[in-house]
PDB file of C-alpha atoms and ligand atoms in Angstrom:
ATOM      1  CA  MET T 622      58.697 302.377 185.109  1.00  0.00           C
ATOM      2  CA  GLN T 623      60.745 298.913 184.412  1.00  0.00           C
ATOM      3  CA  ILE T 624      63.243 299.122 181.792  1.00  0.00           C
ATOM      4  CA  ILE T 625      64.644 296.184 180.300  1.00  0.00           C
ATOM      5  CA  LEU T 626      68.233 296.659 178.953  1.00  0.00           C
ATOM      6  CA  CYS T 627      68.973 294.505 175.367  1.00  0.00           C
ATOM      7  CA  ASP T 628      72.104 294.213 172.952  1.00  0.00           C
ATOM      8  CA  SER T 629      69.655 293.609 170.351  1.00  0.00           C
ATOM      9  CA  ALA T 630      65.929 293.991 168.548  1.00  0.00           C
ATOM     10  CA  GLU T 631      66.058 289.722 169.060  1.00  0.00           C
ATOM     11  CA  GLN T 632      66.393 290.129 171.859  1.00  0.00           C
ATOM     12  CA  VAL T 633      63.985 293.051 172.620  1.00  0.00           C
ATOM     13  CA  GLY T 634      61.931 290.119 171.036  1.00  0.00           C
ATOM     14  CA  ALA T 635      62.767 287.539 173.311  1.00  0.00           C
ATOM     15  CA  ARG T 636      62.050 290.476 176.408  1.00  0.00           C
ATOM     16  CA  ALA T 637      58.726 291.038 175.799  1.00  0.00           C
ATOM     17  CA  ALA T 638      57.843 287.690 174.513  1.00  0.00           C
ATOM     18  CA  ASP T 639      58.542 285.789 177.952  1.00  0.00           C
ATOM     19  CA  LEU T 640      55.593 289.095 179.000  1.00  0.00           C
ATOM     20  CA  VAL T 641      53.087 287.677 176.716  1.00  0.00           C
ATOM     21  CA  GLU T 642      53.777 283.847 177.379  1.00  0.00           C
ATOM     22  CA  ALA T 643      54.125 284.086 180.833  1.00  0.00           C
ATOM     23  CA  ARG T 644      50.603 285.553 180.794  1.00  0.00           C
ATOM     24  CA  LEU T 645      48.827 283.748 177.899  1.00  0.00           C
ATOM     25  CA  ARG T 646      50.061 280.638 180.272  1.00  0.00           C
ATOM     26  CA  GLN T 647      47.580 281.535 182.813  1.00  0.00           C
ATOM     27  CA  GLY T 648      44.753 281.276 180.674  1.00  0.00           C
ATOM     28  CA  PRO T 649      42.577 283.173 178.453  1.00  0.00           C
ATOM     29  CA  ALA T 650      43.750 286.354 177.926  1.00  0.00           C
ATOM     30  CA  VAL T 651      43.499 289.676 175.807  1.00  0.00           C
ATOM     31  CA  LEU T 652      45.936 291.066 174.237  1.00  0.00           C
ATOM     32  CA  GLY T 653      46.581 294.613 172.850  1.00  0.00           C
ATOM     33  CA  LEU T 654      48.157 294.777 169.255  1.00  0.00           C
ATOM     34  CA  ALA T 655      50.456 297.682 167.793  1.00  0.00           C
ATOM     35  CA  THR T 656      51.185 297.129 164.361  1.00  0.00           C
ATOM     36  CA  GLY T 657      54.793 298.235 162.894  1.00  0.00           C
ATOM     37  CA  GLY T 658      58.011 298.023 162.286  1.00  0.00           C
ATOM     38  CA  SER T 659      59.113 298.158 166.765  1.00  0.00           C
ATOM     39  CA  PRO T 660      57.274 295.153 167.141  1.00  0.00           C
ATOM     40  CA  ALA T 661      58.427 292.963 164.477  1.00  0.00           C
ATOM     41  CA  SER T 662      61.044 290.914 166.822  1.00  0.00           C
ATOM     42  CA  THR T 663      58.303 290.574 169.526  1.00  0.00           C
ATOM     43  CA  TYR T 664      55.807 289.048 166.427  1.00  0.00           C
ATOM     44  CA  GLU T 665      58.471 287.098 165.006  1.00  0.00           C
ATOM     45  CA  GLU T 666      59.225 285.265 168.145  1.00  0.00           C
ATOM     46  CA  LEU T 667      55.753 284.546 169.950  1.00  0.00           C
ATOM     47  CA  ILE T 668      54.976 282.825 166.125  1.00  0.00           C
ATOM     48  CA  ARG T 669      58.595 280.949 166.557  1.00  0.00           C
ATOM     49  CA  ARG T 670      57.164 279.854 169.920  1.00  0.00           C
ATOM     50  CA  HIS T 671      53.877 278.522 168.937  1.00  0.00           C
ATOM     51  CA  ARG T 672      55.615 276.466 166.018  1.00  0.00           C
ATOM     52  CA  GLU T 673      58.174 274.798 168.044  1.00  0.00           C
ATOM     53  CA  GLU T 674      56.682 274.713 171.715  1.00  0.00           C
ATOM     54  CA  SER T 675      53.625 274.899 171.205  1.00  0.00           C
ATOM     55  CA  LEU T 676      52.280 278.310 172.194  1.00  0.00           C
ATOM     56  CA  SER T 677      48.762 278.959 171.774  1.00  0.00           C
ATOM     57  CA  PHE T 678      46.296 281.913 171.026  1.00  0.00           C
ATOM     58  CA  SER T 679      43.791 280.886 170.916  1.00  0.00           C
ATOM     59  CA  GLN T 680      41.845 281.347 173.679  1.00  0.00           C
ATOM     60  CA  VAL T 681      43.042 284.875 172.931  1.00  0.00           C
ATOM     61  CA  THR T 682      41.129 287.628 171.986  1.00  0.00           C
ATOM     62  CA  ALA T 683      43.116 290.875 170.302  1.00  0.00           C
ATOM     63  CA  PHE T 684      42.733 294.175 169.853  1.00  0.00           C
ATOM     64  CA  THR T 685      44.172 296.258 167.328  1.00  0.00           C
ATOM     65  CA  LEU T 686      45.654 299.918 168.657  1.00  0.00           C
ATOM     66  CA  ASP T 687      44.512 301.937 165.653  1.00  0.00           C
ATOM     67  CA  GLU T 688      43.693 302.070 162.146  1.00  0.00           C
ATOM     68  CA  TYR T 689      43.525 304.616 159.266  1.00  0.00           C
ATOM     69  CA  ALA T 690      40.358 306.412 158.722  1.00  0.00           C
ATOM     70  CA  GLY T 691      38.600 306.064 155.257  1.00  0.00           C
ATOM     71  CA  LEU T 692      40.320 302.066 154.660  1.00  0.00           C
ATOM     72  CA  PRO T 693      37.987 299.256 155.059  1.00  0.00           C
ATOM     73  CA  ALA T 694      39.446 295.739 156.543  1.00  0.00           C
ATOM     74  CA  ASN T 695      40.681 294.591 153.102  1.00  0.00           C
ATOM     75  CA  HIS T 696      42.391 297.750 152.623  1.00  0.00           C
ATOM     76  CA  GLU T 697      46.421 296.217 151.924  1.00  0.00           C
ATOM     77  CA  GLN T 698      47.173 298.905 153.866  1.00  0.00           C
ATOM     78  CA  SER T 699      44.998 298.599 157.032  1.00  0.00           C
ATOM     79  CA  TYR T 700      46.398 297.440 160.244  1.00  0.00           C
ATOM     80  CA  HIS T 701      44.128 294.683 160.105  1.00  0.00           C
ATOM     81  CA  SER T 702      45.367 293.470 157.210  1.00  0.00           C
ATOM     82  CA  THR T 703      49.284 294.099 158.164  1.00  0.00           C
ATOM     83  CA  ILE T 704      48.518 292.361 161.694  1.00  0.00           C
ATOM     84  CA  ARG T 705      46.858 290.239 160.231  1.00  0.00           C
ATOM     85  CA  ARG T 706      50.416 289.787 158.317  1.00  0.00           C
ATOM     86  CA  GLU T 707      52.739 289.991 160.541  1.00  0.00           C
ATOM     87  CA  PHE T 708      51.179 288.282 163.517  1.00  0.00           C
ATOM     88  CA  VAL T 709      47.880 286.124 163.443  1.00  0.00           C
ATOM     89  CA  ASP T 710      47.538 284.792 159.808  1.00  0.00           C
ATOM     90  CA  HIS T 711      50.946 282.400 161.585  1.00  0.00           C
ATOM     91  CA  VAL T 712      49.173 281.637 164.985  1.00  0.00           C
ATOM     92  CA  ASP T 713      46.314 279.436 166.060  1.00  0.00           C
ATOM     93  CA  LEU T 714      44.591 282.980 167.163  1.00  0.00           C
ATOM     94  CA  PRO T 715      40.680 282.409 165.958  1.00  0.00           C
ATOM     95  CA  LEU T 716      40.006 285.281 163.320  1.00  0.00           C
ATOM     96  CA  GLU T 717      36.053 285.872 164.488  1.00  0.00           C
ATOM     97  CA  GLN T 718      39.169 286.640 168.181  1.00  0.00           C
ATOM     98  CA  LEU T 719      40.590 290.336 166.171  1.00  0.00           C
ATOM     99  CA  LEU T 720      39.292 293.167 166.793  1.00  0.00           C
ATOM    100  CA  THR T 721      39.919 296.384 165.211  1.00  0.00           C
ATOM    101  CA  PRO T 722      38.364 299.265 165.124  1.00  0.00           C
ATOM    102  CA  ARG T 723      36.331 299.758 161.548  1.00  0.00           C
ATOM    103  CA  GLY T 724      38.256 302.513 159.455  1.00  0.00           C
ATOM    104  CA  ASP T 725      35.230 302.244 156.938  1.00  0.00           C
ATOM    105  CA  ALA T 726      32.434 302.942 159.241  1.00  0.00           C
ATOM    106  CA  ALA T 727      30.493 305.315 158.204  1.00  0.00           C
ATOM    107  CA  ASP T 728      29.911 306.930 161.419  1.00  0.00           C
ATOM    108  CA  LEU T 729      33.499 307.170 162.501  1.00  0.00           C
ATOM    109  CA  VAL T 730      32.125 309.294 165.895  1.00  0.00           C
ATOM    110  CA  THR T 731      30.092 306.138 167.232  1.00  0.00           C
ATOM    111  CA  GLU T 732      32.821 303.188 165.703  1.00  0.00           C
ATOM    112  CA  ALA T 733      35.251 304.730 168.368  1.00  0.00           C
ATOM    113  CA  ASP T 734      32.852 304.311 171.013  1.00  0.00           C
ATOM    114  CA  ARG T 735      31.500 301.593 170.577  1.00  0.00           C
ATOM    115  CA  TYR T 736      35.392 300.347 169.999  1.00  0.00           C
ATOM    116  CA  ASP T 737      36.386 301.094 173.197  1.00  0.00           C
ATOM    117  CA  ALA T 738      33.020 299.790 174.838  1.00  0.00           C
ATOM    118  CA  ALA T 739      34.648 296.577 173.534  1.00  0.00           C
ATOM    119  CA  ILE T 740      37.647 296.350 175.002  1.00  0.00           C
ATOM    120  CA  VAL T 741      35.978 296.822 178.251  1.00  0.00           C
ATOM    121  CA  ALA T 742      33.593 294.034 177.975  1.00  0.00           C
ATOM    122  CA  ALA T 743      36.013 291.857 177.210  1.00  0.00           C
ATOM    123  CA  GLY T 744      37.678 292.511 180.481  1.00  0.00           C
ATOM    124  CA  GLY T 745      40.032 294.552 179.306  1.00  0.00           C
ATOM    125  CA  ILE T 746      43.144 294.174 177.980  1.00  0.00           C
ATOM    126  CA  ASP T 747      45.761 292.158 179.749  1.00  0.00           C
ATOM    127  CA  ILE T 748      48.603 293.176 178.626  1.00  0.00           C
ATOM    128  CA  GLN T 749      48.866 296.266 175.306  1.00  0.00           C
ATOM    129  CA  ILE T 750      51.783 295.838 173.053  1.00  0.00           C
ATOM    130  CA  LEU T 751      53.052 299.183 172.254  1.00  0.00           C
ATOM    131  CA  GLY T 752      55.484 300.753 169.564  1.00  0.00           C
ATOM    132  CA  ILE T 753      56.799 305.028 170.419  1.00  0.00           C
ATOM    133  CA  GLY T 754      56.518 306.897 167.791  1.00  0.00           C
ATOM    134  CA  ALA T 755      59.477 309.071 166.933  1.00  0.00           C
ATOM    135  CA  ASN T 756      57.796 312.556 167.971  1.00  0.00           C
ATOM    136  CA  GLY T 757      56.169 310.261 171.583  1.00  0.00           C
ATOM    137  CA  HIS T 758      52.897 308.974 170.066  1.00  0.00           C
ATOM    138  CA  ILE T 759      51.480 306.017 171.314  1.00  0.00           C
ATOM    139  CA  GLY T 760      48.581 304.288 169.207  1.00  0.00           C
ATOM    140  CA  PHE T 761      48.048 307.269 166.969  1.00  0.00           C
ATOM    141  CA  ASN T 762      47.986 309.928 170.348  1.00  0.00           C
ATOM    142  CA  GLU T 763      50.118 312.381 168.907  1.00  0.00           C
ATOM    143  CA  PRO T 764      52.102 315.369 170.463  1.00  0.00           C
ATOM    144  CA  THR T 765      48.581 316.735 172.301  1.00  0.00           C
ATOM    145  CA  SER T 766      46.659 314.457 172.487  1.00  0.00           C
ATOM    146  CA  SER T 767      44.432 314.932 176.501  1.00  0.00           C
ATOM    147  CA  LEU T 768      46.339 312.223 179.006  1.00  0.00           C
ATOM    148  CA  ALA T 769      42.515 310.777 179.684  1.00  0.00           C
ATOM    149  CA  SER T 770      41.734 310.125 176.132  1.00  0.00           C
ATOM    150  CA  ARG T 771      39.717 307.132 175.030  1.00  0.00           C
ATOM    151  CA  THR T 772      39.617 305.858 171.673  1.00  0.00           C
ATOM    152  CA  ARG T 773      38.270 308.382 168.987  1.00  0.00           C
ATOM    153  CA  VAL T 774      38.961 309.851 166.148  1.00  0.00           C
ATOM    154  CA  LYS T 775      42.515 311.510 165.490  1.00  0.00           C
ATOM    155  CA  THR T 776      44.240 313.633 163.533  1.00  0.00           C
ATOM    156  CA  LEU T 777      48.009 312.680 162.293  1.00  0.00           C
ATOM    157  CA  ALA T 778      50.568 314.372 162.671  1.00  0.00           C
ATOM    158  CA  GLY T 779      52.420 315.817 158.861  1.00  0.00           C
ATOM    159  CA  ALA T 780      55.421 314.127 160.879  1.00  0.00           C
ATOM    160  CA  THR T 781      53.307 310.505 161.409  1.00  0.00           C
ATOM    161  CA  ARG T 782      52.129 310.981 157.551  1.00  0.00           C
ATOM    162  CA  ALA T 783      55.801 311.467 156.465  1.00  0.00           C
ATOM    163  CA  ASP T 784      56.923 308.196 158.375  1.00  0.00           C
ATOM    164  CA  ASN T 785      54.186 305.958 157.216  1.00  0.00           C
ATOM    165  CA  ALA T 786      54.379 307.819 152.830  1.00  0.00           C
ATOM    166  CA  ARG T 787      56.462 305.146 152.392  1.00  0.00           C
ATOM    167  CA  PHE T 788      53.412 302.117 152.694  1.00  0.00           C
ATOM    168  CA  PHE T 789      51.558 304.409 150.550  1.00  0.00           C
ATOM    169  CA  PRO T 790      51.049 306.313 146.701  1.00  0.00           C
ATOM    170  CA  GLU T 791      51.719 309.722 146.632  1.00  0.00           C
ATOM    171  CA  GLY T 792      49.396 312.086 148.267  1.00  0.00           C
ATOM    172  CA  GLU T 793      46.926 308.845 149.376  1.00  0.00           C
ATOM    173  CA  VAL T 794      48.365 308.755 153.048  1.00  0.00           C
ATOM    174  CA  PRO T 795      45.209 309.216 155.257  1.00  0.00           C
ATOM    175  CA  ARG T 796      44.649 312.565 157.315  1.00  0.00           C
ATOM    176  CA  LEU T 797      42.745 310.410 159.955  1.00  0.00           C
ATOM    177  CA  CYS T 798      42.339 307.557 162.013  1.00  0.00           C
ATOM    178  CA  LEU T 799      40.343 305.665 165.134  1.00  0.00           C
ATOM    179  CA  THR T 800      42.803 304.776 167.754  1.00  0.00           C
ATOM    180  CA  GLN T 801      43.136 303.111 171.340  1.00  0.00           C
ATOM    181  CA  GLY T 802      43.072 307.210 173.419  1.00  0.00           C
ATOM    182  CA  LEU T 803      45.236 307.230 176.185  1.00  0.00           C
ATOM    183  CA  GLY T 804      43.309 306.781 178.927  1.00  0.00           C
ATOM    184  CA  THR T 805      42.710 303.240 176.897  1.00  0.00           C
ATOM    185  CA  ILE T 806      45.873 302.358 176.589  1.00  0.00           C
ATOM    186  CA  ARG T 807      46.418 303.478 180.894  1.00  0.00           C
ATOM    187  CA  ASP T 808      43.499 301.305 181.651  1.00  0.00           C
ATOM    188  CA  ALA T 809      45.385 298.029 180.502  1.00  0.00           C
ATOM    189  CA  LYS T 810      46.518 295.818 183.217  1.00  0.00           C
ATOM    190  CA  ARG T 811      50.341 295.949 182.255  1.00  0.00           C
ATOM    191  CA  ALA T 812      51.905 297.674 179.320  1.00  0.00           C
ATOM    192  CA  VAL T 813      54.693 296.361 177.126  1.00  0.00           C
ATOM    193  CA  LEU T 814      56.803 299.337 175.207  1.00  0.00           C
ATOM    194  CA  VAL T 815      59.038 297.900 172.855  1.00  0.00           C
ATOM    195  CA  ALA T 816      61.601 300.848 171.154  1.00  0.00           C
ATOM    196  CA  LEU T 817      64.407 300.097 168.309  1.00  0.00           C
ATOM    197  CA  GLY T 818      66.873 302.316 166.854  1.00  0.00           C
ATOM    198  CA  GLU T 819      68.312 305.527 167.403  1.00  0.00           C
ATOM    199  CA  ASN T 820      65.367 307.860 165.484  1.00  0.00           C
ATOM    200  CA  LYS T 821      63.479 306.236 169.194  1.00  0.00           C
ATOM    201  CA  ALA T 822      66.142 307.558 171.437  1.00  0.00           C
ATOM    202  CA  ASN T 823      65.244 311.579 171.639  1.00  0.00           C
ATOM    203  CA  ALA T 824      61.387 310.539 172.592  1.00  0.00           C
ATOM    204  CA  VAL T 825      62.281 307.811 174.727  1.00  0.00           C
ATOM    205  CA  ARG T 826      64.208 309.856 177.073  1.00  0.00           C
ATOM    206  CA  ALA T 827      61.332 311.796 176.537  1.00  0.00           C
ATOM    207  CA  MET T 828      58.679 309.491 178.072  1.00  0.00           C
ATOM    208  CA  VAL T 829      61.100 307.251 180.997  1.00  0.00           C
ATOM    209  CA  GLU T 830      62.685 310.916 182.050  1.00  0.00           C
ATOM    210  CA  GLY T 831      60.732 314.466 181.167  1.00  0.00           C
ATOM    211  CA  PRO T 832      58.052 315.038 182.377  1.00  0.00           C
ATOM    212  CA  LEU T 833      54.861 314.125 183.000  1.00  0.00           C
ATOM    213  CA  SER T 834      53.083 315.736 179.362  1.00  0.00           C
ATOM    214  CA  ALA T 835      50.894 316.271 176.620  1.00  0.00           C
ATOM    215  CA  HIS T 836      53.283 317.117 174.679  1.00  0.00           C
ATOM    216  CA  CYS T 837      54.765 313.681 174.895  1.00  0.00           C
ATOM    217  CA  PRO T 838      51.864 311.048 175.065  1.00  0.00           C
ATOM    218  CA  ALA T 839      54.390 307.913 176.043  1.00  0.00           C
ATOM    219  CA  SER T 840      54.945 309.999 179.024  1.00  0.00           C
ATOM    220  CA  VAL T 841      51.609 308.984 180.247  1.00  0.00           C
ATOM    221  CA  LEU T 842      53.164 305.203 180.685  1.00  0.00           C
ATOM    222  CA  GLN T 843      54.302 307.652 184.304  1.00  0.00           C
ATOM    223  CA  LEU T 844      51.652 306.796 185.590  1.00  0.00           C
ATOM    224  CA  HIS T 845      50.952 302.676 184.431  1.00  0.00           C
ATOM    225  CA  GLN T 846      51.315 301.000 187.030  1.00  0.00           C
ATOM    226  CA  HIS T 847      52.514 297.897 185.073  1.00  0.00           C
ATOM    227  CA  ALA T 848      54.180 299.700 182.906  1.00  0.00           C
ATOM    228  CA  VAL T 849      57.874 297.762 181.167  1.00  0.00           C
ATOM    229  CA  ILE T 850      60.000 299.718 178.065  1.00  0.00           C
ATOM    230  CA  ILE T 851      62.539 297.128 176.784  1.00  0.00           C
ATOM    231  CA  LEU T 852      65.132 298.643 174.698  1.00  0.00           C
ATOM    232  CA  ASP T 853      67.939 297.606 172.521  1.00  0.00           C
ATOM    233  CA  PRO T 854      70.998 300.180 172.951  1.00  0.00           C
ATOM    234  CA  ALA T 855      70.226 302.801 170.472  1.00  0.00           C
ATOM    235  CA  ALA T 856      66.625 303.476 171.684  1.00  0.00           C
ATOM    236  CA  ALA T 857      68.362 303.781 174.957  1.00  0.00           C
ATOM    237  CA  SER T 858      70.489 305.743 174.177  1.00  0.00           C
ATOM    238  CA  GLN T 859      69.624 309.373 175.462  1.00  0.00           C
ATOM    239  CA  LEU T 860      68.865 307.723 178.560  1.00  0.00           C
ATOM    240  CA  SER T 861      70.505 309.431 181.613  1.00  0.00           C
ATOM    241  CA  LEU T 862      70.245 306.810 184.483  1.00  0.00           C
ATOM    242  CA  LEU T 863      71.596 304.452 182.709  1.00  0.00           C
ATOM    243  CA  ASP T 864      73.513 302.488 185.255  1.00  0.00           C
ATOM    244  CA  TYR T 865      70.452 302.792 187.933  1.00  0.00           C
ATOM    245  CA  TYR T 866      68.468 301.366 185.070  1.00  0.00           C
ATOM    246  CA  ARG T 867      70.974 298.288 185.137  1.00  0.00           C
ATOM    247  CA  GLU T 868      71.417 297.600 188.133  1.00  0.00           C
ATOM    248  CA  ALA T 869      67.722 297.434 189.114  1.00  0.00           C
ATOM    249  CA  GLN T 870      67.521 294.721 185.885  1.00  0.00           C
ATOM    250  CA  GLU T 871      69.424 292.600 187.273  1.00  0.00           C
ATOM    251  CA  LEU T 872      68.649 292.269 191.117  1.00  0.00           C
ATOM    252  CA  ASN T 873      64.737 291.977 188.833  1.00  0.00           C
ATOM    253  CA  ASP T 874      66.462 289.416 187.087  1.00  0.00           C
ATOM    254  CA  GLN T 875      67.060 287.650 189.574  1.00  0.00           C
ATOM    255  CA  LEU T 876      63.163 287.956 191.555  1.00  0.00           C
TER     256      LEU T 876
HETATM  257  C1  F6R C1242      50.611 300.775 165.771  1.00  0.00           C
HETATM  258  C2  F6R C1242      51.227 302.662 166.701  1.00  0.00           C
HETATM  259  C3  F6R C1242      52.050 303.181 166.324  1.00  0.00           C
HETATM  260  C4  F6R C1242      53.677 303.265 166.393  1.00  0.00           C
HETATM  261  C5  F6R C1242      54.951 303.633 166.147  1.00  0.00           C
HETATM  262  C6  F6R C1242      55.885 302.998 166.147  1.00  0.00           C
HETATM  263  O1  F6R C1242      49.894 300.577 165.615  1.00  0.00           O
HETATM  264  O2  F6R C1242      50.421 302.372 167.254  1.00  0.00           O
HETATM  265  O3  F6R C1242      52.058 304.529 168.045  1.00  0.00           O
HETATM  266  O4  F6R C1242      53.739 302.035 166.561  1.00  0.00           O
HETATM  267  O5  F6R C1242      54.097 304.762 165.106  1.00  0.00           O
HETATM  268  O6  F6R C1242      56.183 302.694 164.851  1.00  0.00           O
HETATM  269  P1  F6R C1242      56.594 302.328 164.351  1.00  0.00           P
HETATM  270  O7  F6R C1242      57.227 300.744 164.933  1.00  0.00           O
HETATM  271  O8  F6R C1242      57.187 301.244 162.450  1.00  0.00           O
HETATM  272  O9  F6R C1242      58.408 303.128 164.116  1.00  0.00           O
END
């Protein structure tokens, strides 16, 4: 794992955007997109580079990580609508190249298989942007998810439903979702996880320095050959090897 320690959310966004930009400059790319608060500064910076520095997404195919079951794509709280509002509608990524699992599919199991196969058919994900839940989930792979799992239907953990309750009228938070699996995420050529804030600090520590364990699904990134973890000071605050990460970062930045 490569750990990048940043001073602010803006710097986290800039470092993640650098990685995305470097890949886009090489030609057509497949991106995996997380929704939520964590990647907001990354998307803001990518939008700025699109507007001010002509960074183009016209050759990008994008797959979202997950979607609530039961919500049609055009529902205000669907992840399809959210990623459009927060990122895709502000850049030149053609809408037909934005792919999300269909949360309102009649047969969710078949839809999950179809989505996983579509990622493979697109040549796999070049850069998967990830956030981490306070319980260590990535995508909606809740604790005890199989480390080899593929895109599938999952039950949301109570903690995740509580975290997301603010977006729904009382009692209407979905209980099921479709999510790329941990095996699917592991197949991405590069994984870029961004984490901000103190409430992620324990999960970040478990992911980076804890045992490989389905109890902390994000720890599967320990098996990834090209995982980059970009942290603000609060999210990094529980790490025990900070001096080592700082030194490695200094040397890496000189390469
Ligand atoms: C969202 C997703 C989740 C979030 C995680 C953190 O597509 O896959 O894993 O990244 O729940 O959410 P935020 O960033 O809102 O704290």
